[in-house]
PDB file of C-alpha atoms in Angstrom:
ATOM      1  CA  UNK A1037      24.532 -22.775 -18.503  1.00 79.00           C
ATOM      2  CA  UNK A1038      27.141 -21.874 -15.811  1.00 79.00           C
ATOM      3  CA  UNK A1039      25.501 -18.416 -15.396  1.00 80.00           C
ATOM      4  CA  UNK A1040      22.194 -20.051 -14.658  1.00 82.00           C
ATOM      5  CA  UNK A1041      23.950 -22.188 -12.049  1.00 86.00           C
ATOM      6  CA  UNK A1042      25.493 -19.103 -10.529  1.00 86.00           C
ATOM      7  CA  UNK A1043      22.029 -17.419 -10.370  1.00 82.00           C
ATOM      8  CA  UNK A1044      20.600 -20.472  -8.637  1.00 85.00           C
ATOM      9  CA  UNK A1045      23.472 -20.613  -6.189  1.00 85.00           C
ATOM     10  CA  UNK A1046      22.807 -16.952  -5.312  1.00 84.00           C
ATOM     11  CA  UNK A1047      19.103 -17.504  -4.858  1.00 81.00           C
ATOM     12  CA  UNK A1048      19.399 -20.611  -2.734  1.00 80.00           C
ATOM     13  CA  UNK A1049      22.315 -19.371  -0.622  1.00 82.00           C
ATOM     14  CA  UNK A1050      19.854 -16.935   1.051  1.00 79.00           C
ATOM     15  CA  UNK A1051      18.171 -19.785   2.930  1.00 75.00           C
ATOM     16  CA  UNK A1052      21.352 -20.300   5.043  1.00 75.00           C
ATOM     17  CA  UNK A1053      21.768 -16.588   5.989  1.00 76.00           C
ATOM     18  CA  UNK A1054      21.019 -16.047   9.718  1.00 71.00           C
ATOM     19  CA  UNK A1055      19.355 -12.600   9.120  1.00 73.00           C
ATOM     20  CA  UNK A1056      17.971 -10.991   6.032  1.00 74.00           C
ATOM     21  CA  UNK A1057      19.385  -7.589   5.103  1.00 78.00           C
ATOM     22  CA  UNK A1058      17.250  -4.636   4.141  1.00 74.00           C
ATOM     23  CA  UNK A1059      16.458  -3.188   0.684  1.00 71.00           C
ATOM     24  CA  UNK A1060      19.334  -0.795   0.752  1.00 80.00           C
ATOM     25  CA  UNK A1061      21.839  -3.668   0.880  1.00 78.00           C
ATOM     26  CA  UNK A1062      20.148  -5.156  -2.179  1.00 75.00           C
ATOM     27  CA  UNK A1063      20.732  -1.986  -4.061  1.00 79.00           C
ATOM     28  CA  UNK A1064      24.360  -1.656  -3.072  1.00 84.00           C
ATOM     29  CA  UNK A1065      25.043  -5.259  -4.019  1.00 76.00           C
ATOM     30  CA  UNK A1066      23.419  -4.826  -7.431  1.00 78.00           C
ATOM     31  CA  UNK A1067      25.412  -1.601  -8.121  1.00 81.00           C
ATOM     32  CA  UNK A1068      28.739  -3.164  -7.126  1.00 79.00           C
ATOM     33  CA  UNK A1069      28.196  -6.392  -9.107  1.00 75.00           C
ATOM     34  CA  UNK A1070      27.152  -4.409 -12.197  1.00 78.00           C
ATOM     35  CA  UNK A1071      30.512  -2.452 -12.003  1.00 78.00           C
ATOM     36  CA  UNK A1072      32.594  -5.607 -11.780  1.00 73.00           C
ATOM     37  CA  UNK A1073      32.407  -6.764 -15.452  1.00 73.00           C
ATOM     38  CA  UNK A1074      33.018  -3.183 -16.648  1.00 76.00           C
ATOM     39  CA  UNK A1075      36.017  -2.228 -14.497  1.00 73.00           C
ATOM     40  CA  UNK A1076      38.043  -5.470 -14.485  1.00 74.00           C
ATOM     41  CA  UNK A1077      40.647  -6.459 -17.095  1.00 77.00           C
ATOM     42  CA  UNK A1078      39.596  -8.850 -19.832  1.00 74.00           C
ATOM     43  CA  UNK A1079      41.187 -11.974 -18.219  1.00 77.00           C
ATOM     44  CA  UNK A1080      38.858 -11.536 -15.226  1.00 77.00           C
ATOM     45  CA  UNK A1081      35.630 -10.893 -17.192  1.00 76.00           C
ATOM     46  CA  UNK A1082      34.237 -14.433 -16.873  1.00 77.00           C
ATOM     47  CA  UNK A1083      34.732 -14.422 -13.182  1.00 78.00           C
ATOM     48  CA  UNK A1084      33.201 -11.073 -12.965  1.00 78.00           C
ATOM     49  CA  UNK A1085      30.109 -12.174 -14.874  1.00 80.00           C
ATOM     50  CA  UNK A1086      29.882 -15.195 -12.640  1.00 82.00           C
ATOM     51  CA  UNK A1087      30.039 -12.966  -9.476  1.00 81.00           C
ATOM     52  CA  UNK A1088      27.417 -10.673 -11.114  1.00 81.00           C
ATOM     53  CA  UNK A1089      24.918 -13.589 -11.524  1.00 84.00           C
ATOM     54  CA  UNK A1090      25.535 -14.761  -7.976  1.00 84.00           C
ATOM     55  CA  UNK A1091      24.963 -11.250  -6.685  1.00 82.00           C
ATOM     56  CA  UNK A1092      21.746 -11.002  -8.725  1.00 83.00           C
ATOM     57  CA  UNK A1093      20.606 -14.364  -7.411  1.00 86.00           C
ATOM     58  CA  UNK A1094      21.232 -13.269  -3.776  1.00 82.00           C
ATOM     59  CA  UNK A1095      19.350 -10.013  -4.345  1.00 82.00           C
ATOM     60  CA  UNK A1096      16.416 -11.951  -5.893  1.00 83.00           C
ATOM     61  CA  UNK A1097      16.388 -14.340  -2.974  1.00 82.00           C
ATOM     62  CA  UNK A1098      16.402 -11.682  -0.468  1.00 80.00           C
ATOM     63  CA  UNK A1099      13.710  -9.724  -2.204  1.00 79.00           C
ATOM     64  CA  UNK A1100      11.509 -12.800  -2.543  1.00 77.00           C
ATOM     65  CA  UNK A1101      11.961 -13.744   1.110  1.00 74.00           C
ATOM     66  CA  UNK A1102      11.141 -10.280   2.332  1.00 72.00           C
ATOM     67  CA  UNK A1103       7.776 -10.253   0.483  1.00 71.00           C
ATOM     68  CA  UNK A1104       6.542 -12.765   2.991  1.00 69.00           C
ATOM     69  CA  UNK A1105       7.698 -10.920   6.120  1.00 72.00           C
ATOM     70  CA  UNK A1106       5.799  -8.402   8.183  1.00 74.00           C
ATOM     71  CA  UNK A1107       7.026  -4.875   7.505  1.00 74.00           C
ATOM     72  CA  UNK A1108       9.212  -3.354  10.225  1.00 73.00           C
ATOM     73  CA  UNK A1109       6.748  -0.541  10.872  1.00 77.00           C
ATOM     74  CA  UNK A1110       4.075  -3.113  11.863  1.00 77.00           C
ATOM     75  CA  UNK A1111       6.279  -5.051  14.177  1.00 79.00           C
ATOM     76  CA  UNK A1112       4.654  -5.323  17.663  1.00 79.00           C
ATOM     77  CA  UNK A1113       1.740  -3.041  16.662  1.00 82.00           C
ATOM     78  CA  UNK A1114      -1.787  -3.935  17.599  1.00 85.00           C
ATOM     79  CA  UNK A1115      -3.663  -5.021  14.543  1.00 86.00           C
ATOM     80  CA  UNK A1116      -7.295  -6.037  14.172  1.00 89.00           C
ATOM     81  CA  UNK A1117      -7.700  -9.047  11.935  1.00 88.00           C
ATOM     82  CA  UNK A1118     -10.608 -10.989  10.618  1.00 91.00           C
ATOM     83  CA  UNK A1119     -10.079 -14.457   9.289  1.00 92.00           C
ATOM     84  CA  UNK A1120     -10.603 -18.117   9.373  1.00 91.00           C
ATOM     85  CA  UNK A1121      -8.663 -20.773  11.375  1.00 89.00           C
ATOM     86  CA  UNK A1122      -7.198 -22.931   8.635  1.00 87.00           C
ATOM     87  CA  UNK A1123      -5.077 -25.439  10.549  1.00 84.00           C
ATOM     88  CA  UNK A1124      -5.453 -27.793  13.536  1.00 86.00           C
ATOM     89  CA  UNK A1125      -5.138 -26.070  16.835  1.00 83.00           C
ATOM     90  CA  UNK A1126      -2.136 -27.076  19.013  1.00 82.00           C
ATOM     91  CA  UNK A1127      -2.984 -26.446  22.578  1.00 79.00           C
ATOM     92  CA  UNK A1128      -1.202 -26.972  25.933  1.00 78.00           C
ATOM     93  CA  UNK A1129      -1.553 -25.398  29.357  1.00 77.00           C
ATOM     94  CA  UNK A1130       0.014 -22.026  28.491  1.00 79.00           C
ATOM     95  CA  UNK A1131      -1.010 -21.333  24.835  1.00 80.00           C
ATOM     96  CA  UNK A1132      -2.859 -22.449  21.747  1.00 81.00           C
ATOM     97  CA  UNK A1133      -1.107 -22.114  18.331  1.00 84.00           C
ATOM     98  CA  UNK A1134      -2.857 -22.046  15.017  1.00 88.00           C
ATOM     99  CA  UNK A1135      -2.705 -20.761  11.462  1.00 86.00           C
ATOM    100  CA  UNK A1136      -5.216 -18.152  10.234  1.00 88.00           C
ATOM    101  CA  UNK A1137      -6.106 -17.204   6.704  1.00 89.00           C
ATOM    102  CA  UNK A1138      -6.705 -13.319   6.844  1.00 88.00           C
ATOM    103  CA  UNK A1139      -9.678 -11.756   5.173  1.00 90.00           C
ATOM    104  CA  UNK A1140      -9.003  -8.159   6.375  1.00 86.00           C
ATOM    105  CA  UNK A1141      -6.606  -6.492   8.715  1.00 85.00           C
ATOM    106  CA  UNK A1142      -6.149  -2.885   9.882  1.00 84.00           C
ATOM    107  CA  UNK A1143      -4.236  -0.979  12.571  1.00 84.00           C
ATOM    108  CA  UNK A1144      -6.031  -0.631  15.891  1.00 83.00           C
ATOM    109  CA  UNK A1145      -4.803   2.880  16.276  1.00 82.00           C
ATOM    110  CA  UNK A1146      -6.071   3.903  12.714  1.00 78.00           C
ATOM    111  CA  UNK A1147      -8.695   1.639  11.331  1.00 76.00           C
ATOM    112  CA  UNK A1148      -8.631   3.474   8.001  1.00 75.00           C
ATOM    113  CA  UNK A1149      -5.251   1.977   7.142  1.00 76.00           C
ATOM    114  CA  UNK A1150      -5.775  -1.486   5.502  1.00 79.00           C
ATOM    115  CA  UNK A1151      -2.812  -3.988   5.845  1.00 78.00           C
ATOM    116  CA  UNK A1152      -2.262  -6.669   3.171  1.00 79.00           C
ATOM    117  CA  UNK A1153      -1.592  -9.885   5.125  1.00 80.00           C
ATOM    118  CA  UNK A1154      -2.766 -13.189   3.756  1.00 80.00           C
ATOM    119  CA  UNK A1155      -1.777 -15.701   6.452  1.00 81.00           C
ATOM    120  CA  UNK A1156      -0.369 -15.674  10.044  1.00 83.00           C
ATOM    121  CA  UNK A1157       0.722 -18.212  12.519  1.00 83.00           C
ATOM    122  CA  UNK A1158      -0.719 -17.077  15.890  1.00 85.00           C
ATOM    123  CA  UNK A1159       0.088 -18.157  19.484  1.00 82.00           C
ATOM    124  CA  UNK A1160      -2.740 -17.285  21.901  1.00 81.00           C
ATOM    125  CA  UNK A1161      -1.095 -17.066  25.440  1.00 79.00           C
ATOM    126  CA  UNK A1162      -3.642 -15.576  27.787  1.00 66.00           C
ATOM    127  CA  UNK A1163      -7.040 -17.068  28.205  1.00 62.00           C
ATOM    128  CA  UNK A1164      -9.611 -14.817  29.939  1.00 62.00           C
ATOM    129  CA  UNK A1165     -12.045 -17.785  29.972  1.00 62.00           C
ATOM    130  CA  UNK A1166     -10.403 -21.178  30.308  1.00 60.00           C
ATOM    131  CA  UNK A1167     -13.449 -22.657  28.396  1.00 59.00           C
ATOM    132  CA  UNK A1168     -12.516 -20.636  25.241  1.00 69.00           C
ATOM    133  CA  UNK A1169     -12.083 -23.093  22.442  1.00 76.00           C
ATOM    134  CA  UNK A1170     -10.626 -22.445  19.000  1.00 80.00           C
ATOM    135  CA  UNK A1171     -11.700 -24.923  16.273  1.00 81.00           C
ATOM    136  CA  UNK A1172     -10.474 -25.277  12.657  1.00 87.00           C
ATOM    137  CA  UNK A1173     -12.793 -23.491  10.161  1.00 87.00           C
ATOM    138  CA  UNK A1174     -13.976 -20.875  12.736  1.00 87.00           C
ATOM    139  CA  UNK A1175     -14.223 -17.236  11.628  1.00 90.00           C
ATOM    140  CA  UNK A1176     -12.830 -14.924  14.148  1.00 87.00           C
ATOM    141  CA  UNK A1177     -12.202 -11.140  14.845  1.00 88.00           C
ATOM    142  CA  UNK A1178      -9.078 -10.830  16.941  1.00 87.00           C
ATOM    143  CA  UNK A1179      -6.865  -7.974  18.077  1.00 88.00           C
ATOM    144  CA  UNK A1180      -3.280  -9.262  17.741  1.00 86.00           C
ATOM    145  CA  UNK A1181       0.265  -8.065  18.202  1.00 86.00           C
ATOM    146  CA  UNK A1182       2.390  -9.541  15.388  1.00 84.00           C
ATOM    147  CA  UNK A1183       6.197  -9.980  15.545  1.00 81.00           C
ATOM    148  CA  UNK A1184       8.658 -10.554  12.816  1.00 73.00           C
ATOM    149  CA  UNK A1185      10.301 -13.922  12.930  1.00 68.00           C
ATOM    150  CA  UNK A1186      13.972 -14.087  13.891  1.00 63.00           C
ATOM    151  CA  UNK A1187      16.535 -16.607  12.732  1.00 57.00           C
ATOM    152  CA  UNK A1188      19.080 -18.285  14.970  1.00 56.00           C
ATOM    153  CA  UNK A1189      22.805 -17.687  14.468  1.00 59.00           C
ATOM    154  CA  UNK A1190      23.824 -20.922  16.140  1.00 62.00           C
ATOM    155  CA  UNK A1191      25.121 -23.489  13.601  1.00 63.00           C
ATOM    156  CA  UNK A1192      22.899 -26.589  13.647  1.00 66.00           C
ATOM    157  CA  UNK A1193      20.098 -25.045  15.652  1.00 67.00           C
ATOM    158  CA  UNK A1194      16.525 -24.854  14.285  1.00 67.00           C
ATOM    159  CA  UNK A1195      16.021 -21.683  12.152  1.00 65.00           C
ATOM    160  CA  UNK A1196      12.501 -20.586  12.739  1.00 65.00           C
ATOM    161  CA  UNK A1197      12.654 -17.721  10.240  1.00 64.00           C
ATOM    162  CA  UNK A1198      13.966 -19.933   7.456  1.00 66.00           C
ATOM    163  CA  UNK A1199      11.253 -22.551   8.265  1.00 65.00           C
ATOM    164  CA  UNK A1200       8.544 -19.878   8.041  1.00 67.00           C
ATOM    165  CA  UNK A1201       9.890 -18.683   4.628  1.00 64.00           C
ATOM    166  CA  UNK A1202       9.874 -22.242   3.356  1.00 65.00           C
ATOM    167  CA  UNK A1203       6.347 -22.784   4.537  1.00 65.00           C
ATOM    168  CA  UNK A1204       5.184 -19.693   2.612  1.00 58.00           C
TER     169      UNK A1204
END
């Protein structure tokens, strides 16, 4: 039972991390935590197993959170997306913000490369025509530049990256 709790502590601790490490960090942590129970003396074995399960939980949490993130190679690249507006549109004088369910996506520079994205939160800043309206349920073809979310490192501040991961 205590090992299950240690695994859960590792998984849920990832939510409070200001930035998610890359896959190489996950591999190093797994390798180090697997060596702990083998190399330590007998009196430290239980603590080593506990640390092993916490390490595995952290790795699982990082891996799960990174599945919902935009790959680094696609950050700030122009992408052509086709999808349906699936949320209410929040509009003010400078931008409109809405969520979009993606049906298809490909790079603008090479349209043969398909990208697997299921949902995005878009902010539309420049209006060429001020009468352009976006309505929920509309199907649109857009050229967008997506950015990876970034978390804040200030304690107590709103963490946008963590919020997006929790939203799915």
